[in-house]
XYZ file of C-alpha atoms in Angstrom:
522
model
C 132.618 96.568 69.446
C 131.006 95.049 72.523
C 130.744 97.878 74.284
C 129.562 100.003 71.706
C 126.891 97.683 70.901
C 126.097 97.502 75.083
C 125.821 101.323 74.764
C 123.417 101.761 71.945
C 121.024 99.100 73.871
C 120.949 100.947 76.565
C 120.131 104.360 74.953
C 117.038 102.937 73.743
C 116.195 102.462 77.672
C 116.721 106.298 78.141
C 113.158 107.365 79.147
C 113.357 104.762 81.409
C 116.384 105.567 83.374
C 115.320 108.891 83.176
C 112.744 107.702 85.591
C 114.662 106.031 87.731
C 114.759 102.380 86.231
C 116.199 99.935 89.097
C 119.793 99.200 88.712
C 120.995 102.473 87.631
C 122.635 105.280 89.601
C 120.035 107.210 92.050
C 120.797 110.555 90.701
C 119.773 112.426 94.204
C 122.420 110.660 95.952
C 125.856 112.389 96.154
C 127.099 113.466 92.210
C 124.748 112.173 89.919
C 124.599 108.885 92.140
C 128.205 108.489 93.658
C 129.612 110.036 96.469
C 133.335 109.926 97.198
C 134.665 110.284 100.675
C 136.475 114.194 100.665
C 139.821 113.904 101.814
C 143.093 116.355 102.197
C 145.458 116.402 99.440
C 148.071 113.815 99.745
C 146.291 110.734 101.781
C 144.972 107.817 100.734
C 141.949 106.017 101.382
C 141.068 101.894 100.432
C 137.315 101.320 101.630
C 136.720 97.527 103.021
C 133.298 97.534 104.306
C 129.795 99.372 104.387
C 126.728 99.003 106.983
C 123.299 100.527 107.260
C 122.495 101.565 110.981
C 119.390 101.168 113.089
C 119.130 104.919 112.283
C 118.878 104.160 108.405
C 122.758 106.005 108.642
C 125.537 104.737 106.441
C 128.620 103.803 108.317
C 132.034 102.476 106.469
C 135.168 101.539 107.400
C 138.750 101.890 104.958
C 142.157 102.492 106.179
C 143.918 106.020 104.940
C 147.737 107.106 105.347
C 150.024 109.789 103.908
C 151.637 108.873 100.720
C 154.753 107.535 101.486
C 154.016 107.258 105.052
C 153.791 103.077 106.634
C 151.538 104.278 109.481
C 148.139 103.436 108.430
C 144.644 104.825 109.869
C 141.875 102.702 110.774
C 139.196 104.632 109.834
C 135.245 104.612 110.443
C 133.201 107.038 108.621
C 129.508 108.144 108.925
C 126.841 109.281 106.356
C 123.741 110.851 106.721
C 121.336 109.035 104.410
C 121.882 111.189 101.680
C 125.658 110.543 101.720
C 126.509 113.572 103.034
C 129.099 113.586 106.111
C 127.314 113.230 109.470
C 129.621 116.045 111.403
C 127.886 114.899 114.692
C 130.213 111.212 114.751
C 133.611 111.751 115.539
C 135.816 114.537 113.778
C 133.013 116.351 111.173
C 132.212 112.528 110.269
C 135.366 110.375 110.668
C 136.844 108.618 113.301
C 140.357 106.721 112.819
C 142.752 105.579 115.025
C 146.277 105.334 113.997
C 147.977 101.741 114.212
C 151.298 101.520 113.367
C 150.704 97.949 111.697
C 148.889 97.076 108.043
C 145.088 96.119 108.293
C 143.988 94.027 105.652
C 140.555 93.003 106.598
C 137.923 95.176 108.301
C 134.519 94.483 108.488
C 131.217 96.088 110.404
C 128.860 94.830 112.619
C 126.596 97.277 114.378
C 124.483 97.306 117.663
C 120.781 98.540 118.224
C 122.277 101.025 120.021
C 124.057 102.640 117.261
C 127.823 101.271 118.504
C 129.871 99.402 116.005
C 132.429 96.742 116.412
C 135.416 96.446 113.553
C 136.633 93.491 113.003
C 138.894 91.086 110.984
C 143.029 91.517 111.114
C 146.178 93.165 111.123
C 149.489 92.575 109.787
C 152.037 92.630 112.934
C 155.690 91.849 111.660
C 154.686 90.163 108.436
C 151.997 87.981 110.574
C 148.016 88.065 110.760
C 146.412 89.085 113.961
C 143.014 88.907 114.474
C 141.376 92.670 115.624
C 138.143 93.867 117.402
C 137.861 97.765 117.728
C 134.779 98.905 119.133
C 133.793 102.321 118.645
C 130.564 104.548 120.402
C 127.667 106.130 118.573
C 129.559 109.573 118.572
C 132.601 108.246 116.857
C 135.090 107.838 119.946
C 136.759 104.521 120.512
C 135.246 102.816 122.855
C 138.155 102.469 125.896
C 135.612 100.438 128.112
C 136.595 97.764 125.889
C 139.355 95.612 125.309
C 142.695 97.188 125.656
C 141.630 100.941 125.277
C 139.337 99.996 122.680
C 141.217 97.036 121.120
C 141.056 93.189 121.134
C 144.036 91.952 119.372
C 145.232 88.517 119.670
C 148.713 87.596 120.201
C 148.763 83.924 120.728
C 147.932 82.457 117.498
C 148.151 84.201 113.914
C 144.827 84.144 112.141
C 142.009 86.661 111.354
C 138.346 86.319 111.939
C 135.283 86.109 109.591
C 132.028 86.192 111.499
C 130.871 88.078 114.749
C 127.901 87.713 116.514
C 126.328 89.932 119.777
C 124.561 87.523 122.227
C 121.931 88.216 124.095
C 123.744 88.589 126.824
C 126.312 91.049 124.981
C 128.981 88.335 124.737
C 130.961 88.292 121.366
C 131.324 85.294 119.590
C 133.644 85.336 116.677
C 134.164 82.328 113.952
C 137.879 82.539 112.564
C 140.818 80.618 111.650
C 144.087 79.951 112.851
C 147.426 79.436 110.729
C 147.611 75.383 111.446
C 151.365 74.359 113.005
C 153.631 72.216 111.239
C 151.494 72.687 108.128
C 152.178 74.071 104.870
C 151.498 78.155 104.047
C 147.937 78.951 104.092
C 146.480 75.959 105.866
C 144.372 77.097 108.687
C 142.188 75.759 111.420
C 138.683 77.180 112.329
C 138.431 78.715 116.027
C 135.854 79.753 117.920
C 136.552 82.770 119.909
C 134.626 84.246 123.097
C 134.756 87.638 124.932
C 132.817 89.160 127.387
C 130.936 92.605 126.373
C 133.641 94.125 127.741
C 136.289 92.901 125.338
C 138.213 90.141 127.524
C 138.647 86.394 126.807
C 135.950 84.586 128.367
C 137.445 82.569 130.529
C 134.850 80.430 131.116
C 134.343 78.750 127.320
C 137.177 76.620 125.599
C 140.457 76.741 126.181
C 141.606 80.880 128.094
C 138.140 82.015 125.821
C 139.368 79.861 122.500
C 138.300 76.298 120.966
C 140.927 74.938 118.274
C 138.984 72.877 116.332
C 140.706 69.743 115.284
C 139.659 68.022 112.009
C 141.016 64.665 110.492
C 142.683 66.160 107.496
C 143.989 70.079 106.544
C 141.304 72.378 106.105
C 143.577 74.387 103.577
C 142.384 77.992 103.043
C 138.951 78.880 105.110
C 137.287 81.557 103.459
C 134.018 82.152 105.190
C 132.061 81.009 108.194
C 128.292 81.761 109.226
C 126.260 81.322 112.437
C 123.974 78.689 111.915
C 120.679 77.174 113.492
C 120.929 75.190 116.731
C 123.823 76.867 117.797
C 125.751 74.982 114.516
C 129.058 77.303 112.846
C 129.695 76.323 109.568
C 133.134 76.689 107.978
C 133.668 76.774 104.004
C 137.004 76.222 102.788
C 139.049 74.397 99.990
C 141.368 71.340 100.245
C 145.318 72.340 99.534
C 145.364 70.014 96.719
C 143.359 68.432 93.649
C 141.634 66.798 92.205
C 140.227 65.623 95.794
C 137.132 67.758 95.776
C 137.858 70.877 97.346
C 134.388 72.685 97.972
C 134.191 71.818 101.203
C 132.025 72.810 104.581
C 132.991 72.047 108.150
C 129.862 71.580 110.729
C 130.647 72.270 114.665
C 128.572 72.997 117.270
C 129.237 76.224 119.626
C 131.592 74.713 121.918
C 133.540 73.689 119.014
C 133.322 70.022 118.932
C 132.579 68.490 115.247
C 128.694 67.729 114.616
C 129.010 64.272 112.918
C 125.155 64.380 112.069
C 126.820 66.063 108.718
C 128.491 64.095 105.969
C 132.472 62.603 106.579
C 132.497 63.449 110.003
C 131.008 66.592 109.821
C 133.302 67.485 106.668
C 130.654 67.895 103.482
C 132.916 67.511 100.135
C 131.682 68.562 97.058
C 133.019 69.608 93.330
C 131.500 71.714 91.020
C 133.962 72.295 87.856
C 136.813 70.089 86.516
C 139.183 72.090 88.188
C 139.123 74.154 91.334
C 135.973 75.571 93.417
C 135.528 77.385 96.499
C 132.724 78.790 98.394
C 133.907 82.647 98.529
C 131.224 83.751 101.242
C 128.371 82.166 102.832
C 124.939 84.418 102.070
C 122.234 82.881 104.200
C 120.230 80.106 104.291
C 116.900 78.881 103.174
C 115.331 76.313 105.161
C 117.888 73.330 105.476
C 119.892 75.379 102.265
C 122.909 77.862 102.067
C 123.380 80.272 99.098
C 127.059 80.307 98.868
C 128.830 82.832 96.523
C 131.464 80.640 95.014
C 134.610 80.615 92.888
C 135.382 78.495 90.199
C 138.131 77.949 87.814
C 137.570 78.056 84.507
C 140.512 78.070 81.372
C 142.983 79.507 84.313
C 140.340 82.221 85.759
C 138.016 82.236 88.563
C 134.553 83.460 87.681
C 131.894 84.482 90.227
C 128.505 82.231 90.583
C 125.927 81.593 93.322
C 124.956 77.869 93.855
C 122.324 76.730 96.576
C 123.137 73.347 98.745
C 121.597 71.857 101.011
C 123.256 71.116 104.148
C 124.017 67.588 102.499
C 125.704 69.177 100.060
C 123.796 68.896 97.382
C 122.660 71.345 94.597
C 118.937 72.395 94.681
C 118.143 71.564 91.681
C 114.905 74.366 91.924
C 117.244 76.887 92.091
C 118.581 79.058 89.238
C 119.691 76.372 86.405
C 119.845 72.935 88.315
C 121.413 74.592 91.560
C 123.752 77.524 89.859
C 122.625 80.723 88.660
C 123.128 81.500 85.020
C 125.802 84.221 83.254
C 123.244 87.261 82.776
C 125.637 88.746 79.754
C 128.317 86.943 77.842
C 129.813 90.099 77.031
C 131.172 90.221 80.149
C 133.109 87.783 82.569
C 131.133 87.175 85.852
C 133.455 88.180 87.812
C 130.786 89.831 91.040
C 132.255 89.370 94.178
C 130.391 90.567 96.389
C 126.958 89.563 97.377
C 123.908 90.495 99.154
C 120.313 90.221 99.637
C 117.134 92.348 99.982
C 113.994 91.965 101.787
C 112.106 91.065 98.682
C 114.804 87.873 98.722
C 115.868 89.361 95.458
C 119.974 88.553 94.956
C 122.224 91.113 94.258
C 125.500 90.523 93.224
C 128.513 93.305 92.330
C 131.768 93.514 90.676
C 133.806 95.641 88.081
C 134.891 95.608 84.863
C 137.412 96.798 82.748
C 137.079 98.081 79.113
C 140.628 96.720 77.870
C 140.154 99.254 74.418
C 139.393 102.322 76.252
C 141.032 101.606 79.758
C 137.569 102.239 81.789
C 136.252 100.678 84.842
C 132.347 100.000 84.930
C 130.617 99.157 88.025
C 128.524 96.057 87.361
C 125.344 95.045 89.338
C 122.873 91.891 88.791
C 119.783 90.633 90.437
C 118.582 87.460 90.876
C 114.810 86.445 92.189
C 114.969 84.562 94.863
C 114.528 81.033 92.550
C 117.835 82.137 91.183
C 116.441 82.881 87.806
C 117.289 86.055 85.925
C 115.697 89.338 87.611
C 114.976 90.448 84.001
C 113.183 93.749 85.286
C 116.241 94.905 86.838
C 118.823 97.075 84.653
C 118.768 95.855 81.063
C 117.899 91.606 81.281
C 119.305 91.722 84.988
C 122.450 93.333 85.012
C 123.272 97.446 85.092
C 126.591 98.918 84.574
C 127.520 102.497 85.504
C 130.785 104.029 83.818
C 132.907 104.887 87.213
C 136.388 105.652 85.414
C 138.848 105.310 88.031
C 137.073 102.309 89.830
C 140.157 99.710 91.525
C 137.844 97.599 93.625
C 134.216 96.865 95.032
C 134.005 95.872 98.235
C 130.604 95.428 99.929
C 126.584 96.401 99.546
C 124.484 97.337 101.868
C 120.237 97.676 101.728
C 118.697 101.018 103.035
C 115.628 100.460 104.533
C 113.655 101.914 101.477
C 115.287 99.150 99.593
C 118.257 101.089 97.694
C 121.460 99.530 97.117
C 125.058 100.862 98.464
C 127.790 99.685 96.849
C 131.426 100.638 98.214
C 134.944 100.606 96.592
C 137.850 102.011 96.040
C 138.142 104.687 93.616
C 142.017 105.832 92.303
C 142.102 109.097 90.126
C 145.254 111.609 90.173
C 147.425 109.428 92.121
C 145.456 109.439 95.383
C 142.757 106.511 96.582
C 139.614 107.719 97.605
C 136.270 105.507 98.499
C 133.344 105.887 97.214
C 129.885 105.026 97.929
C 127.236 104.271 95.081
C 123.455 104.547 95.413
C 121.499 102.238 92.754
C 117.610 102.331 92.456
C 116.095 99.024 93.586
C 112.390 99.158 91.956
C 111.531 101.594 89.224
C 108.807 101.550 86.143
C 109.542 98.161 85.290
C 109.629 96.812 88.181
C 107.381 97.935 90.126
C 104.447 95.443 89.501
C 106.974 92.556 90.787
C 107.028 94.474 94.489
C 104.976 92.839 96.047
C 104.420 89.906 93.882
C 105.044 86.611 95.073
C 107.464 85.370 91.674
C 107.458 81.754 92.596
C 103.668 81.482 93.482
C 103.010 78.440 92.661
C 101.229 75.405 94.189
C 100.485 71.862 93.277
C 97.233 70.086 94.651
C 97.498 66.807 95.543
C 101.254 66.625 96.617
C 102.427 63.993 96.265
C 100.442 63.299 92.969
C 99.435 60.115 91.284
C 98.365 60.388 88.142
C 96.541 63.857 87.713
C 98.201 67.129 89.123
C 96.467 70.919 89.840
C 98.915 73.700 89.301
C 97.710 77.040 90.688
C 100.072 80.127 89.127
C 100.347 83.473 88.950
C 101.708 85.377 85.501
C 103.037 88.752 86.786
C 102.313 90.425 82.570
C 100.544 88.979 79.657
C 102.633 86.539 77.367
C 103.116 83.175 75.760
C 104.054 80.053 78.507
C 105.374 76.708 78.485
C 105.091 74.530 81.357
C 107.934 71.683 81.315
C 108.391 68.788 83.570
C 112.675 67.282 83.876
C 113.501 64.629 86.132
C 116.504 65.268 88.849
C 118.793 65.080 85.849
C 117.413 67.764 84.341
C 116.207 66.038 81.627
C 112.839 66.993 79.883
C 110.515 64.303 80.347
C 107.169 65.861 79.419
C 106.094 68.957 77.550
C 102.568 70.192 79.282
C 102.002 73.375 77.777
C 104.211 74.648 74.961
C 104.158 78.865 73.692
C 100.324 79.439 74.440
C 99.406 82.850 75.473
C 98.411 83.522 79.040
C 96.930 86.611 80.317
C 98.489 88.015 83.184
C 96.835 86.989 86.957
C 95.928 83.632 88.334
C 95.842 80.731 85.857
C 95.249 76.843 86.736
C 96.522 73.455 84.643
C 95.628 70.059 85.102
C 98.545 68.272 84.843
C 98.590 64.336 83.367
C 101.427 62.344 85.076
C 100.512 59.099 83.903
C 102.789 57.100 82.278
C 105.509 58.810 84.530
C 107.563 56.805 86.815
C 107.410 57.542 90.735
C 110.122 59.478 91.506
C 110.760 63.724 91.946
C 110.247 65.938 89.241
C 110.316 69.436 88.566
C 107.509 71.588 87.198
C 109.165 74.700 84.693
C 106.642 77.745 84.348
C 108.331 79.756 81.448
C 107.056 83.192 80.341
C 108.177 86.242 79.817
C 112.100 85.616 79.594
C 111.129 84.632 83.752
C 111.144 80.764 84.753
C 109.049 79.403 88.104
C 110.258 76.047 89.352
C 108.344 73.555 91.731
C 108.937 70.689 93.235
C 106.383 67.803 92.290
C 106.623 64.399 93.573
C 104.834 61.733 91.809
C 103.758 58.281 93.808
């Protein structure tokens, strides 16, 4: 009944997706919006990771084999932007090399120059290596680096998470390593550096490798990022509860533990009753991280975003008191992947499946930048696209004229094949929020004392409330409560006497959109 009801809303946005309303299917990309990788009868093909070029190219990576067959291909394979093969890279667009070991992880990280380095790990004899392939513009693995191509590691078992080029063309990878004498699944972070040329540098840590020692298990790392002042930052969760297990790991370069952060450069934090973990690492805002994390809820993990500061603690500006909110109830949130755009919109992805009629849907939702609801985006900030055979998503990319990739693993008549979907990112609707700054708002003095200027902008016509909660959350004052506003620049004067001194946080609702601010009141 759900979906039925799901379906009839969205006919009555027809005309609208007709015209290309963002969130839905581009329908000059590939088949009516999806594009699935052509392979020969009999192989196989899981996609793990998508990248947009310097060209404005699509490259992927996925692993392929024979049915039946052990031997797996690693696989790269270029698109023009249209999604068509490029038959210039490699063989008529692909470019594998056969390893005679299972790859699990594979991600992309490309060079100016149009040369892309795969990384992440390999099963050898029931153990996790950590892998580095680098292959050239045309396709060809790169045999300058490495051995004939490939950096694998042999003397710990581990993967990596995060590469980064230096300047000088070094390659700095963030990773973990299965911890000794520890139980299954605890892991160390490691810092990892090799000259452009694919060797160990010699010349950092210990034979090119820090082992980074902390006072307690890390349990299972899940994500690391690069961050300012030469910092790496390691999420992972503790091996056991209820000690909070959302936890993130500060080091410097070299490796050694900045204890400017928290517990000895160990942050702790818990955001359910039961079990949380920060999934991936998206970026950072200022002194912030937007984390895509996991939590347990009734015996499932659900998909949010949360924004911390590098204290730890929830930004309370952000989405609803630090976590964005469930666009659609009819659905679980279950989007795990995540990416931004260079509006700062969010864009998560996941899949569904239709338990009455056995169907996959590919689900998409966008977030402003605040973390409130994107509500011109799809139908109230979340799209769906019926994709019948769908096992997995597995990454998005951002073209440069601002459409959405999405890549995963498709399984129809017994054979795996990935495929690539193009979504629209602005259409009619949302087109007036382009180049509109959402969140423009600005409070004159700051701090305040007991009278306040707030200087907004509506992007359409429509009744408003302005709020003001504490840290809490609470509402402590109603300003403005369902008066009509025209759309443009308005100004309030806000009272704040009475009001103890403190922070406070100004709510701008209208429109089904919320602006947040920061005031501080002497």
């Amino acid at each position: 009944m759900k979906r039925i009801t799901f379906i009839l809303a969205l006919l009555v946005f027809a005309s609208a997706l007709a015209r290309g309303q963002a969130g839905y299917l581009d329908k000059t990309f590939g088949d009516g919006g999806v594009m699935r990788v052509p392979l020969p009868a009999g192989k196989n093909f899981y996609a793990l990771d998508v990248k947009i070029l310097p060209d404005g190219k699509i490259i992927q990576s996925g692993v392929y084999y024979d049915a039946g067959s052990f031997t797996q291909n690693l696989c790269v394979v270029k698109h023009n932007k249209n999604g068509t093969l490029d038959s210039s890279f490699g063989n008529d667009g692909f470019s594998s090399l056969i390893l005679d070991m299972s790859v699990s992880v594979g991600k992309l990280l490309a060079y100016p120059d149009g040369r892309v380095l795969l990384y992440g790990d390999v099963h050898i004899k029931a153990e996790r290596r950590p892998l580095i392939i680098r292959f050239l513009a045309n396709g060809k693995v790169d045999s300058s680096f490495g051995d004939k191509g490939i950096y694998s590691e042999t003397k710990f078992i581990g993967y990596f998470h995060r590469l980064k080029i230096e300047d000088d063309g070094h390659i700095i990878a963030l990773g973990g390593r299965s911890k000794p004498n520890s139980p299954s699944g605890v892991y160390s972070p490691i810092i990892t550096r090799l000259t452009s040329a694919g060797k160990k540098d010699f010349s950092f840590g210990t034979s090119g490798i820090v082992f980074i020692g902390a006072e307690r298990d890390t349990g299972t790392l899940h994500d690391a990022i690069f961050y300012k002042d030469s910092l790496c930052i390691f999420s992972f969760s503790t091996p056991s509860f209820p000690e909070a297990n959302l936890q993130m790991l500060f080091t410097k370069i070299n490796g050694v533990i900045d204890s400017a952060y928290g517990d000895n450069g160990i942050i702790s934090s818990q955001l359910s009753d039961d079990e949380d973990y920060i999934e991936s690492f998206l970026g950072d805002y200022n002194n912030y991280f937007l984390c895509l994390v996991g939590i347990k809820r009734n015996g499932n993990y659900e998909h949010t975003i949360v924004k911390l500061s590098d204290e730890g603690e929830l930004d309370n500006s952000f989405g609803h008191w630090g976590i964005t909110q469930d666009i659609d109830p009819r659905y679980d949130q279950h989007f795990n992947v995540i990416t931004m755009d260079s509006n700062k919109n969010i864009l998560q992805a996941g899949r569904v499946i239709d338990l009455i009629t056995a169907s996959n849907w590919l689900l998409t939702a966008r977030y402003l930048h605040n973390g409130r609801v994107d509500s011109s985006y799809g139908y109230n900030g979340m799209s769906d696209a019926l994709l019948l055979h769908m096992k997995s998503i597995e990454a998005i990319a951002i073209q440069s004229d601002g459409k959405y990739i999405v890549l995963g693993t498709d399984f129809k008549d017994n054979q795996s094949t990935a495929v690539i979907c193009r979504l629209v990112s602005y259409g009619a609707t949302a087109v007036a929020r382009l180049n509109e700054n959402i969140n423009a708002i600005s409070l004159h003095p700051t701090p305040s004392l007991d009278n306040c200027t707030v200087t907004y902008t509506l992007p359409a016509s429509s009744d408003c409330s302005l709020t003001l909660r504490d840290e809490s959350g609470r509402e402590v004052r109603t300003l403005v409560t369902s008066e009509f506003r025209a759309s443009g620049k308005h100004q309030e004067e806000l009272d704040l006497r009475g009001l103890a001194s403190g922070v406070y946080f100004l709510e701008i609702e209208s429109g089904g959109t919320i602006q947040t601010a920061k005031l501080i009141k002497q």
